[in-house]
CSV table of C-alpha atoms in Angstrom, one decimal:
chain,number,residue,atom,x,y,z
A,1,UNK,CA,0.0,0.0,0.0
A,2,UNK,CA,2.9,2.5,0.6
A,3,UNK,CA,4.2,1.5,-2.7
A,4,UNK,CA,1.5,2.5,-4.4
A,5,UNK,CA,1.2,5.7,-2.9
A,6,UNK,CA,4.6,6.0,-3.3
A,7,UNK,CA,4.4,5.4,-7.1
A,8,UNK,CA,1.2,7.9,-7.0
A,9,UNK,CA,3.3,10.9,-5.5
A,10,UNK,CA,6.1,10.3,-8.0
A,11,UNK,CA,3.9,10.5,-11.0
A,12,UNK,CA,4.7,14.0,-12.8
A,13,UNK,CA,1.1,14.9,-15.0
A,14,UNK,CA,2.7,16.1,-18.6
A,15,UNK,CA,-0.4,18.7,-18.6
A,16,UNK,CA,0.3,20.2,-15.4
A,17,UNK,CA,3.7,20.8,-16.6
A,18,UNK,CA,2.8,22.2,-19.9
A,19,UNK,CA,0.4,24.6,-17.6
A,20,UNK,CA,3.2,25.5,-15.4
A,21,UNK,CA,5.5,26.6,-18.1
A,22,UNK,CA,2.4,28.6,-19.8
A,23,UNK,CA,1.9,30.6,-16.7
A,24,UNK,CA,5.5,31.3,-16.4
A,25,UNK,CA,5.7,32.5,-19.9
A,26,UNK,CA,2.7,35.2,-19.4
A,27,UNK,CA,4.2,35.9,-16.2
A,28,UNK,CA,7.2,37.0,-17.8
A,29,UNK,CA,5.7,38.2,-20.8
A,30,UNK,CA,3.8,40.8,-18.9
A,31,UNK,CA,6.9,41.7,-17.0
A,32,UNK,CA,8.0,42.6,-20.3
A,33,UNK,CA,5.6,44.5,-21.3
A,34,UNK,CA,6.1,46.8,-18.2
A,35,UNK,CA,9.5,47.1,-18.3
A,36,UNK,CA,9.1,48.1,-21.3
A,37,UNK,CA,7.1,50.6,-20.8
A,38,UNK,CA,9.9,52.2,-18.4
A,39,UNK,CA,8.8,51.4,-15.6
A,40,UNK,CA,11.8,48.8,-14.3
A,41,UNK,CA,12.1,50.4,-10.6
A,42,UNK,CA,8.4,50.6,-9.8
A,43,UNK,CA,6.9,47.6,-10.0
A,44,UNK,CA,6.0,44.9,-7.8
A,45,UNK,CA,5.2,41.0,-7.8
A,46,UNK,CA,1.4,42.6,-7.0
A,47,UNK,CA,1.2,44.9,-10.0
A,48,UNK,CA,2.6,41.7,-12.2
A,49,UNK,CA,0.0,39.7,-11.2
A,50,UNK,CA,-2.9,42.4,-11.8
A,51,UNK,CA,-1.8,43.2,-15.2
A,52,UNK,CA,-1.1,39.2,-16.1
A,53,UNK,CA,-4.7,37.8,-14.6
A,54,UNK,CA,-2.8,35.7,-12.1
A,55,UNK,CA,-3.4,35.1,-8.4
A,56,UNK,CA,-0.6,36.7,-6.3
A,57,UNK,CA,-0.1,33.5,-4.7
A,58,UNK,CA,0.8,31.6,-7.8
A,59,UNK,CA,3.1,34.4,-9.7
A,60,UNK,CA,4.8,34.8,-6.3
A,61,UNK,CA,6.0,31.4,-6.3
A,62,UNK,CA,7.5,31.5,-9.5
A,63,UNK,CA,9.0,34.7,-8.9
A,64,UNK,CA,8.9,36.2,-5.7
A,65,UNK,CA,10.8,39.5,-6.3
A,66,UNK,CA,11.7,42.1,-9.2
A,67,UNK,CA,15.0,40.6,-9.6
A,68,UNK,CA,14.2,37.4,-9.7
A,69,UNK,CA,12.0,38.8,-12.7
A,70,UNK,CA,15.1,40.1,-14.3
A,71,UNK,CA,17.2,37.2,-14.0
A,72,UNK,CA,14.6,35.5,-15.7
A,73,UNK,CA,14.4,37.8,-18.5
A,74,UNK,CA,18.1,37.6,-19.2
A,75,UNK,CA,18.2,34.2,-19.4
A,76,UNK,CA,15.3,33.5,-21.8
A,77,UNK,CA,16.6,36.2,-23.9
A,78,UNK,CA,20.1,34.8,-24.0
A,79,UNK,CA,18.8,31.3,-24.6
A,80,UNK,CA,16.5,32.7,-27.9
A,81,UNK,CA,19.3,34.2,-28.8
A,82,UNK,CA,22.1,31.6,-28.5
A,83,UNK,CA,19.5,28.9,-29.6
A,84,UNK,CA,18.4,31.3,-33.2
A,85,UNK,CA,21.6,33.6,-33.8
A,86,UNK,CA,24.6,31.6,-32.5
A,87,UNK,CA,27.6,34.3,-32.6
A,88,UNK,CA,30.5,31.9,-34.3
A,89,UNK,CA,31.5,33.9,-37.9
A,90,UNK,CA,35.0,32.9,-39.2
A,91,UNK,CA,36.4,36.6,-39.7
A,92,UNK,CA,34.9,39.7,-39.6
A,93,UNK,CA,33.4,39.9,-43.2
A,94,UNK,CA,30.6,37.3,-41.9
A,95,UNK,CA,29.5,39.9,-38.7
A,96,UNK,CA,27.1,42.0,-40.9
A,97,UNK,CA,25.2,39.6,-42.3
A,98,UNK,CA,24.9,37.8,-38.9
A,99,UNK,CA,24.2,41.6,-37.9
A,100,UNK,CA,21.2,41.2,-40.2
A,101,UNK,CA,19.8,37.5,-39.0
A,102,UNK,CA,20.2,38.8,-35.2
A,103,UNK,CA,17.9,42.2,-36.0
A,104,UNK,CA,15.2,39.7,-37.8
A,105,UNK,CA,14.9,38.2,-34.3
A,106,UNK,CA,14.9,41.4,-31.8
A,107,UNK,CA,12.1,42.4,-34.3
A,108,UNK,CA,10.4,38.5,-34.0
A,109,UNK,CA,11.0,39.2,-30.2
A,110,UNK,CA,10.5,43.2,-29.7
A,111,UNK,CA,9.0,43.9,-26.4
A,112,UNK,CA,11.5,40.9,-24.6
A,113,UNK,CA,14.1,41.9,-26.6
A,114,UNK,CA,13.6,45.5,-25.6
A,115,UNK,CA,12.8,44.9,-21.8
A,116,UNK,CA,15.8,42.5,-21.7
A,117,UNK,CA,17.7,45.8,-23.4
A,118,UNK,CA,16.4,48.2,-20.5
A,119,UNK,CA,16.9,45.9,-17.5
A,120,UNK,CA,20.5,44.7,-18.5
A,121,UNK,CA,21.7,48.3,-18.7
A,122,UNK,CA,19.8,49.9,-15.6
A,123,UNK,CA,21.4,47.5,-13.8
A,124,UNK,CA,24.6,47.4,-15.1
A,125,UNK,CA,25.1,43.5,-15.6
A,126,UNK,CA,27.9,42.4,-17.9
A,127,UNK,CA,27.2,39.1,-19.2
A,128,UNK,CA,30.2,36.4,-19.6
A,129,UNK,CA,28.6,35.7,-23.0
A,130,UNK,CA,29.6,39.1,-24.1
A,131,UNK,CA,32.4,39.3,-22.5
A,132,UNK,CA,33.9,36.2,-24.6
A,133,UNK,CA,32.1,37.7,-27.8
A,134,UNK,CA,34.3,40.9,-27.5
A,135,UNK,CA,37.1,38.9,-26.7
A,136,UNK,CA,36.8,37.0,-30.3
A,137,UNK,CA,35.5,40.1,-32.3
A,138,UNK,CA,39.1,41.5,-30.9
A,139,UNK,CA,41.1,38.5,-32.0
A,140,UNK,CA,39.9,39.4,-36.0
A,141,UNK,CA,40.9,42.7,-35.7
A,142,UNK,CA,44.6,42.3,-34.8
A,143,UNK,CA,44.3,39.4,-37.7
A,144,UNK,CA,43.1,41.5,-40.0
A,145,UNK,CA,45.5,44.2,-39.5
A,146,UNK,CA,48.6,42.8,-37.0
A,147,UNK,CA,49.9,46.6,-37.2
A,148,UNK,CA,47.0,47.4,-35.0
A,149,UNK,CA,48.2,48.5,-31.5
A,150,UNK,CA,46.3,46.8,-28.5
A,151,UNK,CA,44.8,50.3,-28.0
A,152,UNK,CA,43.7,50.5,-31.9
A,153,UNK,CA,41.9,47.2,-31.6
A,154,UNK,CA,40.1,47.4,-28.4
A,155,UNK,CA,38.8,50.9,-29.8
A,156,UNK,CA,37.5,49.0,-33.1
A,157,UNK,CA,35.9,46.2,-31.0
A,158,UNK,CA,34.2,48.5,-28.9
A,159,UNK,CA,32.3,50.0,-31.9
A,160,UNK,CA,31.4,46.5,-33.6
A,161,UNK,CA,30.3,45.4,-30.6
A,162,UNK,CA,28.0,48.3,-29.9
A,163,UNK,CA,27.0,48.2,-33.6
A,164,UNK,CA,26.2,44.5,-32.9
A,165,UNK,CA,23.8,44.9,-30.3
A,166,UNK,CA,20.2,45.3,-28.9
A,167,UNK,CA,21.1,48.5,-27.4
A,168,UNK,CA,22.1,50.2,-30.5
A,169,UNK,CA,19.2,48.8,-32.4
A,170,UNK,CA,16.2,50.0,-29.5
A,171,UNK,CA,18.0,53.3,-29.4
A,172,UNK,CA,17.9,53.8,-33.6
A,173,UNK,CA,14.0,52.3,-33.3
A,174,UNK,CA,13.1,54.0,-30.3
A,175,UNK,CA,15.1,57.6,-30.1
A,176,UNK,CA,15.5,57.9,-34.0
A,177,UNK,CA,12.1,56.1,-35.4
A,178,UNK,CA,14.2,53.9,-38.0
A,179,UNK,CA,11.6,51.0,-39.4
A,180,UNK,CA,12.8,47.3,-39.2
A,181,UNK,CA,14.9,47.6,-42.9
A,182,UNK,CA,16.3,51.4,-42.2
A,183,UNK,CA,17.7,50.2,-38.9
A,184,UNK,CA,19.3,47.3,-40.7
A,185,UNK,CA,20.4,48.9,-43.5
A,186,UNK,CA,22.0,51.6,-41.4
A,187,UNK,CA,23.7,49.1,-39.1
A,188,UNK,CA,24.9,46.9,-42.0
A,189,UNK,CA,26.7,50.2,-43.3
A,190,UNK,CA,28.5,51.2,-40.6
A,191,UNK,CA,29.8,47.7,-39.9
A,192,UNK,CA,31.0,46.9,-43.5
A,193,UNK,CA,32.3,50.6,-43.6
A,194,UNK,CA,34.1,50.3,-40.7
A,195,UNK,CA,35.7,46.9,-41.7
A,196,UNK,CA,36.9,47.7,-44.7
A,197,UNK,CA,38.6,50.2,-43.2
A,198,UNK,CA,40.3,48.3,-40.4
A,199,UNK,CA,43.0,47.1,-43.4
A,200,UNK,CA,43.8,50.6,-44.2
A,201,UNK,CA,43.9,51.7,-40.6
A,202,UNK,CA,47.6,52.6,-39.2
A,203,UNK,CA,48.8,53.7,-36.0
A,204,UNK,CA,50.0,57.7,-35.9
């Protein structure tokens, strides 16, 4: 008989799974919506749970404060990201195009995309992932011109980098009012302009 119940409270129900992960998804999709509306310091679990149609109770246990919210964002973001747009070109000719694919899915993903944007700068968090991206972007500078000083290179990198971000491409949606196609045709510009250039590029 203890077996049995044993067996009974080791049974995991597919459906209540599937409901589980379906209320965490509007949970955070109405965080994102808020947050994307500005308002990342004044909200609460409560005002999530309002706006989202959710008891308190239930959006509490998934998240029971704003930054657990936040870490939450980041890492779907970075896993849609990782998962659609894997950063891995073999020199630097390949970054606009990737530039390009990456844009298609901020615009697929806007208001997570732009809430992830918002929270990851207001609160300053520097992700490894980026970390190791700039390290690699860096690497095919100084191949691409090995007259490059360290200086020269970490100046280019900074720009690519920023060029190849969601921060750069809220700020030309949001600040300038660039569509979906005059934001990437103004990114992919700049990055093959400054490219090219990096060959022709010599320290004073």
């Amino acid at each position: 008989m203890s077996e049995g119940k044993s067996n009974r409270r080791a049974y995991t129900s597919p459906l209540r799974c599937n409901q589980k992960e379906n209320t965490r998804d509007r949970i955070l999709d109405t965080v994102a919506e808020i947050i994307s509306e500005g308002r990342i310091l004044d909200f609460s679990v409560k005002d999530v749970a309002v706006r989202a149609g959710i008891s308190y109770g239930t959006v509490y246990r998934h998240f029971p404060t704003r930054e657990s919210f936040l870490e939450a964002l980041y890492e779907i973001a970075s896993e849609i990201m990782d998962q659609s747009s894997p950063f891995n070109p073999q020199s630097l000719d390949d970054i606009p195009a990737m530039a390009e694919k990456t844009l298609e899915i901020f615009e697929e993903r806007a208001t997570l995309v732009q809430a992830f944007t918002i929270a990851l700068y207001a609160n300053n968090v520097k992700p490894k992932s980026r970390h190791q991206r700039d390290h690699k972007i860096q690497e095919m500078v100084m191949e691409r011109n090995s007259r490059l000083s360290l200086g020269a290179a970490r100046q280019i990198t900074a720009i690519i980098s920023n060029l190849y971000s969601s921060l750069t491409w809220a700020t030309l949606r949001q600040r300038y009012g660039l569509n979906s196609n005059e934001t990437a045709d103004a990114l992919n510009w700049a990055l093959q302009t400054l490219i090219k250039d990096i060959t022709r590029h010599e320290e004073d």
